Tab-separated table of C-alpha atoms in Angstrom:
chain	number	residue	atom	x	y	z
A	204	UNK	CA	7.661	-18.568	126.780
A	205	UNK	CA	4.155	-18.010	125.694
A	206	UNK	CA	2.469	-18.247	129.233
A	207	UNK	CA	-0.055	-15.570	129.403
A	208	UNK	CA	-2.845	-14.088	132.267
A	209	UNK	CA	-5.187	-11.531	131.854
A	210	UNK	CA	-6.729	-9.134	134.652
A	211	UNK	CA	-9.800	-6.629	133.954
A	212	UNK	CA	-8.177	-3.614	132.390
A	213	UNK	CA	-4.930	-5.160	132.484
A	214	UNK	CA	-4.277	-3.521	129.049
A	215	UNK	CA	-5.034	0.228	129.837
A	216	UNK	CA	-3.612	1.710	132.290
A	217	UNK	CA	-6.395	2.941	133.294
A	218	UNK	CA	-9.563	0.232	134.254
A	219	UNK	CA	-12.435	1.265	131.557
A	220	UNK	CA	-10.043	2.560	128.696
A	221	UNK	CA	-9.073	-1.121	127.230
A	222	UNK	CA	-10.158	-4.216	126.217
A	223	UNK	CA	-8.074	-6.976	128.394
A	224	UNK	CA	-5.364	-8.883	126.665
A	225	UNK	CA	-3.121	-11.237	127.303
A	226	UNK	CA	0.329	-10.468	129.452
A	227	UNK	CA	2.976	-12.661	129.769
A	228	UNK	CA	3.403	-13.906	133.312
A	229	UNK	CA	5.861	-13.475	135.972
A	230	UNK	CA	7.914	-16.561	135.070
A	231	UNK	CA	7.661	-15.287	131.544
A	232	UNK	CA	9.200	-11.907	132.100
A	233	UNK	CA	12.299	-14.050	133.995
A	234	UNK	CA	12.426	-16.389	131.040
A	235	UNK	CA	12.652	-13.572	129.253
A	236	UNK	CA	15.845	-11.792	131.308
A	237	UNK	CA	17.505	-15.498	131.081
A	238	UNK	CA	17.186	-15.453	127.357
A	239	UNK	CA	18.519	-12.016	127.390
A	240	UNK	CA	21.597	-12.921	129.809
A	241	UNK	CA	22.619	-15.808	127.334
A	242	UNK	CA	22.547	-14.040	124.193
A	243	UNK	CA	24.513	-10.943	125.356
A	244	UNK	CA	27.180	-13.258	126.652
A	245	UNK	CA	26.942	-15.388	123.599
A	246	UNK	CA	27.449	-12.215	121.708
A	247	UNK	CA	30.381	-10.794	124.197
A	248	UNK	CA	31.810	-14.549	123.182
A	249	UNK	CA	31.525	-14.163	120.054
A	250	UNK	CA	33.517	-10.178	119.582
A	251	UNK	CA	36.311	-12.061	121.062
A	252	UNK	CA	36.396	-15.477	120.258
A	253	UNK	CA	35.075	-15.738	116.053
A	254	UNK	CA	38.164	-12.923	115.158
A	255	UNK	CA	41.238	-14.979	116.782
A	256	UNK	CA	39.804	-18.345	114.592
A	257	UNK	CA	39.770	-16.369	111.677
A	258	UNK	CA	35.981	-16.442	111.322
A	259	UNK	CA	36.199	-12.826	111.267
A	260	UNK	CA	33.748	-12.026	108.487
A	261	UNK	CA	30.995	-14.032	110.950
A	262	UNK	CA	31.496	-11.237	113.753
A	263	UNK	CA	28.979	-8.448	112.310
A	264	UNK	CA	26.506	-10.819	110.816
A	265	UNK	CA	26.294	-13.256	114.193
A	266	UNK	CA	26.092	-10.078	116.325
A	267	UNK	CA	23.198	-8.389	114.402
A	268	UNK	CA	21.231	-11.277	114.138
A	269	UNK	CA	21.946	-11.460	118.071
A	270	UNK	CA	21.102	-8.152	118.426
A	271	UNK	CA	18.374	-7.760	117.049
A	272	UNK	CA	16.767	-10.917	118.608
A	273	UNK	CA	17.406	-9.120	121.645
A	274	UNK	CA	15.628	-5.922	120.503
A	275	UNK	CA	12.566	-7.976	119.525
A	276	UNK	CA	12.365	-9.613	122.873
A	277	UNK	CA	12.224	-6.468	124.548
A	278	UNK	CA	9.671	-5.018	122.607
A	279	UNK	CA	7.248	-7.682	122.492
A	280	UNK	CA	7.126	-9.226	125.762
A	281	UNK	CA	8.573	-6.396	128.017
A	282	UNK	CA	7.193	-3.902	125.986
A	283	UNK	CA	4.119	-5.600	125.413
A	284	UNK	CA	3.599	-4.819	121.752
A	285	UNK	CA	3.124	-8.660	121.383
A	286	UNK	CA	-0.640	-7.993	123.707
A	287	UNK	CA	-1.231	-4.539	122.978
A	288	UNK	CA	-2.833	-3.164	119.934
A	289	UNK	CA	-0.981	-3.403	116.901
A	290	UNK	CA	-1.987	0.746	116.402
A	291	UNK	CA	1.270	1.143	119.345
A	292	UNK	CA	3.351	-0.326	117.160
A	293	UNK	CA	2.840	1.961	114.207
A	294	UNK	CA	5.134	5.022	115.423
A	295	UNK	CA	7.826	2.496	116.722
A	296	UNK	CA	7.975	0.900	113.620
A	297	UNK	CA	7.820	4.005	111.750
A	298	UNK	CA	10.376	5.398	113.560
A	299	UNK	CA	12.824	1.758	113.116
A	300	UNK	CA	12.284	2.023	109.388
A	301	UNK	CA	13.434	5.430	109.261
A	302	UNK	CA	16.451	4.929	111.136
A	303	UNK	CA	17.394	2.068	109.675
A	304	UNK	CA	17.114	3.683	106.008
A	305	UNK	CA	18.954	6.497	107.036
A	306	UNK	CA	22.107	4.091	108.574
A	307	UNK	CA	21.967	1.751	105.501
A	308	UNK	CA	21.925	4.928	103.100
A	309	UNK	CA	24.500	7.138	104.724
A	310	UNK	CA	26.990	3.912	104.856
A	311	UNK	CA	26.090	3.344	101.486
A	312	UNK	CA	26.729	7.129	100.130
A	313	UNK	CA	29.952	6.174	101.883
A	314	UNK	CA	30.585	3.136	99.920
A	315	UNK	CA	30.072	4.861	96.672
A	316	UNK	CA	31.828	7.995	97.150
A	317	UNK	CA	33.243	8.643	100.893
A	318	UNK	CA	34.192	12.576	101.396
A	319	UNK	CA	36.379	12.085	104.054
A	320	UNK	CA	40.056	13.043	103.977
A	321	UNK	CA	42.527	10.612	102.700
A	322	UNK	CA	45.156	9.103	104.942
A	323	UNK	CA	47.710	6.270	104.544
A	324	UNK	CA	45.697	4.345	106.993
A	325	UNK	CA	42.664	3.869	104.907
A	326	UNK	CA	44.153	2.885	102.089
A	327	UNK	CA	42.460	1.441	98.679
A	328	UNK	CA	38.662	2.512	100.472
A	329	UNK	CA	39.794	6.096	100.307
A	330	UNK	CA	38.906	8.229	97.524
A	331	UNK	CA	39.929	11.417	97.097
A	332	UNK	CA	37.186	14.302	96.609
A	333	UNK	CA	37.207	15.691	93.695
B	20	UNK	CA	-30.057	4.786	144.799
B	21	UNK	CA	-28.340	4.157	147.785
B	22	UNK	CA	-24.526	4.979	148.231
B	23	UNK	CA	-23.521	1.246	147.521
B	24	UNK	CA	-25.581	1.202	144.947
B	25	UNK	CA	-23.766	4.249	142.837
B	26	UNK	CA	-20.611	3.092	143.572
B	27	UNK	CA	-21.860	-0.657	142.223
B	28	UNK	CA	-22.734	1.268	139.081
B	29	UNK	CA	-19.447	3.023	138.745
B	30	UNK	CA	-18.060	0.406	138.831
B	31	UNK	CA	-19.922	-1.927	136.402
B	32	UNK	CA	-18.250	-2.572	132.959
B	33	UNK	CA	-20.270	-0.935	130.251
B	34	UNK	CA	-22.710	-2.367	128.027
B	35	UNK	CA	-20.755	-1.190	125.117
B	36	UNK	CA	-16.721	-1.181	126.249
B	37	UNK	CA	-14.849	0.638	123.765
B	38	UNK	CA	-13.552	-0.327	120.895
B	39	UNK	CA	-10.904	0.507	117.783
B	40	UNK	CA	-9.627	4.186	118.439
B	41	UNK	CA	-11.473	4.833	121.672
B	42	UNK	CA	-9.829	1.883	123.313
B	43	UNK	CA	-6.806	3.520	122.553
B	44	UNK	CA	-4.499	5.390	125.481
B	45	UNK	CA	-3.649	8.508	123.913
B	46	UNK	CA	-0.565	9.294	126.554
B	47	UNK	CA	0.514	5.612	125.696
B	48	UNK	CA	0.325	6.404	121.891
B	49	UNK	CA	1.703	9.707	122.500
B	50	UNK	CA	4.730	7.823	124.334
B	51	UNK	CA	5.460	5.523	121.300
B	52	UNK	CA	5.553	8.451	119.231
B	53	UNK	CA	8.183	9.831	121.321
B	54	UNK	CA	9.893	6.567	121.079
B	55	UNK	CA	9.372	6.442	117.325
B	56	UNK	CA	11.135	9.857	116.729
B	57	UNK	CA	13.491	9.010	119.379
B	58	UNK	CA	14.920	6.278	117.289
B	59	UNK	CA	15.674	8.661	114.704
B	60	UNK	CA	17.606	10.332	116.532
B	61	UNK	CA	19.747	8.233	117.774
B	62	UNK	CA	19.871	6.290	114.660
B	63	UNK	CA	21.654	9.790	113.378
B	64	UNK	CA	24.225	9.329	115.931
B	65	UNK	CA	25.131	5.885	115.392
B	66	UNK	CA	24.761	6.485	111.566
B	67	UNK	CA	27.571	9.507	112.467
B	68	UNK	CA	29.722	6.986	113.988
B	69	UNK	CA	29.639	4.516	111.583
B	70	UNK	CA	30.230	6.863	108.244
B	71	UNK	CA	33.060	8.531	110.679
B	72	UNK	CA	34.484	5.008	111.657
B	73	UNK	CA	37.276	4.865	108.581
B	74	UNK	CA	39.213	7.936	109.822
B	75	UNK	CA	38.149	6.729	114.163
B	76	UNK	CA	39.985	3.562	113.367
B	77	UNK	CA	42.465	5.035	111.333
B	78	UNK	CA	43.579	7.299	114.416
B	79	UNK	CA	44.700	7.375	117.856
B	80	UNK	CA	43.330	6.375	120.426
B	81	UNK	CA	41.888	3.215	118.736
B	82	UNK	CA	38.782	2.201	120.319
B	83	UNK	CA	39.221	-1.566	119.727
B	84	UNK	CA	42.192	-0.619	122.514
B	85	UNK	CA	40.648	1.984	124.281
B	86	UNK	CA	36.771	0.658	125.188
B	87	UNK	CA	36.580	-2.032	127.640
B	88	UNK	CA	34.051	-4.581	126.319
B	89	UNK	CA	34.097	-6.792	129.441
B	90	UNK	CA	33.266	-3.820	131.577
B	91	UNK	CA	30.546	-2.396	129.150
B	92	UNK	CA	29.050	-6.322	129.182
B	93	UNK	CA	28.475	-5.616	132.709
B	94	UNK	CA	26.916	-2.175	132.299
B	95	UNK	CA	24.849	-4.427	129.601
B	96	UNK	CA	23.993	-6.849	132.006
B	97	UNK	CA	22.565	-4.194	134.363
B	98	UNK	CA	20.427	-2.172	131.919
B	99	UNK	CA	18.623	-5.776	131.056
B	100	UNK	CA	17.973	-6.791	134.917
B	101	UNK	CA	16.222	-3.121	135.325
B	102	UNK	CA	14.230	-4.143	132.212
B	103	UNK	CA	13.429	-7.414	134.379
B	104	UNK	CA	12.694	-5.305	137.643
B	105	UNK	CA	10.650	-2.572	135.886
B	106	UNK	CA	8.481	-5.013	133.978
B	107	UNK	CA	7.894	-6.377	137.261
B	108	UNK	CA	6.997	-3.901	139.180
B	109	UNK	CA	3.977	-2.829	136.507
B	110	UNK	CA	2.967	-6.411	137.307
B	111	UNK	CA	2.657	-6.425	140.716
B	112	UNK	CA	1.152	-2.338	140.104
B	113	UNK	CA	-1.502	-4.541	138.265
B	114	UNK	CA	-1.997	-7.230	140.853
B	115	UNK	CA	-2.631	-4.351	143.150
B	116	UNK	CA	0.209	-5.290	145.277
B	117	UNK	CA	1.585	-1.473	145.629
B	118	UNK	CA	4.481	-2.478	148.045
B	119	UNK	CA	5.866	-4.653	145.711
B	120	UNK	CA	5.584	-2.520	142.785
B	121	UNK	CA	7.366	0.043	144.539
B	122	UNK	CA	10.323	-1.903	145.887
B	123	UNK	CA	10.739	-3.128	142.013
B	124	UNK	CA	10.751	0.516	141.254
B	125	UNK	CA	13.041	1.527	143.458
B	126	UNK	CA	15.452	-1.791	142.700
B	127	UNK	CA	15.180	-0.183	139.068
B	128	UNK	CA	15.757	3.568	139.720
B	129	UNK	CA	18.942	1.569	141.915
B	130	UNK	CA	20.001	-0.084	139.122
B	131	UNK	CA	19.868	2.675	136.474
B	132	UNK	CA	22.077	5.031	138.880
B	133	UNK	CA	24.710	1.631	139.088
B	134	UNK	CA	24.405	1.865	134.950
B	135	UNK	CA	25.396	5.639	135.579
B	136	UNK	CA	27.703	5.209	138.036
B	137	UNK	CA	29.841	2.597	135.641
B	138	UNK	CA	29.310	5.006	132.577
B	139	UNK	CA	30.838	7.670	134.588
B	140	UNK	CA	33.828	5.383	135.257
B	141	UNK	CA	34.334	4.415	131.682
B	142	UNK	CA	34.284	8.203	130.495
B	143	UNK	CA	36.877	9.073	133.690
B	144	UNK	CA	39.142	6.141	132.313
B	145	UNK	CA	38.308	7.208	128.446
B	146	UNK	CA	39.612	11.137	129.949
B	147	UNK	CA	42.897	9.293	131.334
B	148	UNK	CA	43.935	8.008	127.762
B	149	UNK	CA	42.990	10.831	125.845
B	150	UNK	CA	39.572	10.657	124.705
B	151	UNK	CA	37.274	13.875	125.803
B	152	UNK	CA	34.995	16.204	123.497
B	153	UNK	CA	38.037	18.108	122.485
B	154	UNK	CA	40.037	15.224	121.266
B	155	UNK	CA	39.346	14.298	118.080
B	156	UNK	CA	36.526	12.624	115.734
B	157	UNK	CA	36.287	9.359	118.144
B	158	UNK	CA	35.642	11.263	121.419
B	159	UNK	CA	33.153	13.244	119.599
B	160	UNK	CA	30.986	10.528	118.261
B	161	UNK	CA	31.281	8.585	120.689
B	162	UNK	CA	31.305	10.718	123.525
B	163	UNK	CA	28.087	12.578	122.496
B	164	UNK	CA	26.278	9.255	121.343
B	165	UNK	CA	26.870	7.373	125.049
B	166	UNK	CA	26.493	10.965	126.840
B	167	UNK	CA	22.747	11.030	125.341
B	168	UNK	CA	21.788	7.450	126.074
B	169	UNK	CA	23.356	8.034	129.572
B	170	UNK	CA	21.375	11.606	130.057
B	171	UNK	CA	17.896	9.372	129.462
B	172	UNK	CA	19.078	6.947	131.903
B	173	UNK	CA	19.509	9.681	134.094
B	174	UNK	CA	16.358	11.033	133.244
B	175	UNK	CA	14.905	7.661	133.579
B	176	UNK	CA	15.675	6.988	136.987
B	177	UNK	CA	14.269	10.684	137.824
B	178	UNK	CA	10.805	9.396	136.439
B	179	UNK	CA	11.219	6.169	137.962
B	180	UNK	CA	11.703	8.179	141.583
B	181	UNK	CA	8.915	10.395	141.192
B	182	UNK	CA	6.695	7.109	140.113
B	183	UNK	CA	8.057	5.327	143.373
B	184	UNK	CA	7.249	8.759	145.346
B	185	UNK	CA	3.182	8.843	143.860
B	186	UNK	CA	3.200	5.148	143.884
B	187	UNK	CA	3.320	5.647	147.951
B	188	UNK	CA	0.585	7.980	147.946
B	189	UNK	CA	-1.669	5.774	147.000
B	190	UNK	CA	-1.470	6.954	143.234
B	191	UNK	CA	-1.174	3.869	141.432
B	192	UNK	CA	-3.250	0.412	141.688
B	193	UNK	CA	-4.885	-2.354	139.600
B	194	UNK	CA	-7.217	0.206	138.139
B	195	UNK	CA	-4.819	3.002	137.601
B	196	UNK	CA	-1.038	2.427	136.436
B	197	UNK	CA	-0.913	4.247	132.931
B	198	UNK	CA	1.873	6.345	135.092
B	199	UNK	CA	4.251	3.234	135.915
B	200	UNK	CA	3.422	1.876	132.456
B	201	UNK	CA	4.489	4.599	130.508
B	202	UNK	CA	7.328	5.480	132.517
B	203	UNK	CA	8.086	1.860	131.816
B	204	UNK	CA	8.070	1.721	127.999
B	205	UNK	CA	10.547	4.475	128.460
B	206	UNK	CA	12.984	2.580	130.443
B	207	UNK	CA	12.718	-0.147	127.944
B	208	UNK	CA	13.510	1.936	125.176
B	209	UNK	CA	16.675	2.931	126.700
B	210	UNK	CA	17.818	-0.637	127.299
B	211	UNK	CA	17.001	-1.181	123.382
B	212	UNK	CA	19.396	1.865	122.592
B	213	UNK	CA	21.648	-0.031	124.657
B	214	UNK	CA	21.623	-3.125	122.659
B	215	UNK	CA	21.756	-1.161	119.787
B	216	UNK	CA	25.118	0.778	121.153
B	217	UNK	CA	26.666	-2.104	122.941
B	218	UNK	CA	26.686	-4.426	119.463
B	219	UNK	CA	27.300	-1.676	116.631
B	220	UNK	CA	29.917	0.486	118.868
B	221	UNK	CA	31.657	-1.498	121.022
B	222	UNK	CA	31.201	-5.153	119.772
B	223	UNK	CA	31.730	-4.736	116.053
């Protein structure tokens, strides 16, 4: 999956503006999709398959790591960050860091003190607001 | 100089090609930007979801009962093979083969409006048992989340239209395709949001 070409300007968008790098070829961009295919069935598998054998603490774990193998395929090869400069990259990751601190903290604030209202249904996680 | 000659120089690459900054794209950069603050915002809706999910679960309709995940897979499936189709057709934009290019575009633009198409199924069959804006907590969340992703797609395939309509006048070639490119990266994006959505709403 690591077959490359390069054209003149291949990189910019416009002829003169870049430098060329290396893009992943045709057959690379379908190895790519195949990859993809698998994975999201192997995760659509998974939802419905690791609960009803009682694996079901493996469901979230297996499905992020799935997930987010996805995500990095996308953005490196069909997104090109893996050719382009790494400066392109900055405000993506930026912008993944915050989002992922503000999911991890709001579920955490959650954890530690949830102000929701208490019902029957939620049992031993709900705490009432004082 | 003769006529020839000019456009020879035009033409030529320069002594000293640019480097660092200046071989930067700035409506590329300002694209990933976008995309940057984009995540955050999303990110805020799925974070709503999942600090609301308690008291969704806890109610009715249950969305482990009500979401189809076999359906959505296939909605899934679709937004990855326009990923596939658009990343082609900036390849053949930068083999110069224009025709090609814009057939892929319009195959993705196709494709997106299929994605739309099913999403406006699954919120017609989500209105049937119960679940609209009015409803409660779960058609909120969710409702709003998947009605933003789905209102880039449409967007999307707007862009992708207008790409495929400059792409015929002669707009776009081997020299030239910052337009399908960035218009591309967007695409992408909302296939990532996708992944994102499709794993932490309706998988887990």
């Amino acid at each position: 999956m690591t077959a490359t070409h390069t054209s003149p300007g291949h990189q910019s968008g416009t002829h003169d503006a870049h430098d060329a790098h290396a893009h992943p070829t045709t057959a690379t961009y379908i190895q790519i999709f195949v990859v993809l295919f698998i994975v999201t069935a192997a995760e659509v598998v998974a939802a419905q398959i690791l609960p009803s054998i009682g694996m079901t603490s493996l469901v979230a774990p297996s499905l992020l790591i799935m997930a987010l193998v996805k995500g990095a395929l996308i953005i490196l090869y069909y997104m090109h960050l893996k050719s382009d400069s790494g400066v392109y990259a900055a405000p993506m990751v930026f912008g993944l860091v915050l989002a992922t601190g503000m999911l991890l903290t709001m579920i955490g604030l959650w954890i530690i003190a949830p102000r929701v209202p208490c019902t029957p249904e939620l049992g031993k996680a709900c705490v009432v607001e004082k | 100089m003769t006529v020839s000659t000019i456009e020879h120089a035009s033409h030529a690459v320069p002594a000293n090609p640019p480097s660092g900054m200046e071989s930067l794209d700035m409506r590329k950069l300002g694209m990933w930007v976008f995309l940057g603050s984009d995540c955050v915002f999303f990110a805020s809706l799925i974070t709503t979801y999942f600090v609301n999910r308690p008291l969704i679960f806890s109610g009715e309709p249950n969305p482990h009962h009500t979401l189809g995940i076999n359906f959505t897979a296939v909605l899934a499936f679709i937004l990855l093979l326009s990923s596939l189709t658009m990343v082609l057709s900036l390849a053949a934009f930068q083999r110069d083969n224009i025709q090609s290019g814009r057939n892929w575009l319009l195959a993705t633009a196709a494709l997106g409006t299929c994605f739309l198409a099913g999403q406006a199924i699954e919120f017609s069959n989500l209105a049937h048992e119960g679940v609209t804006l009015s409803s409660g907590l779960f058609g909120q969340c969710f409702l709003i989340m998947t009605g933003f992703h789905g209102t880039h797609v449409f967007i999307g395939v707007i862009w992708l239209l207008a790409c495929w309509l400059f792409a015929g006048t002669g707009r776009f070639n081997s020299k030239n395709f910052i337009g399908v490119e960035i218009s591309g990266l967007y695409w992408h994006f909302v296939d990532l949001v996708w992944v994102a959505i499709f794993t932490l709403i309706y998988l887990i």
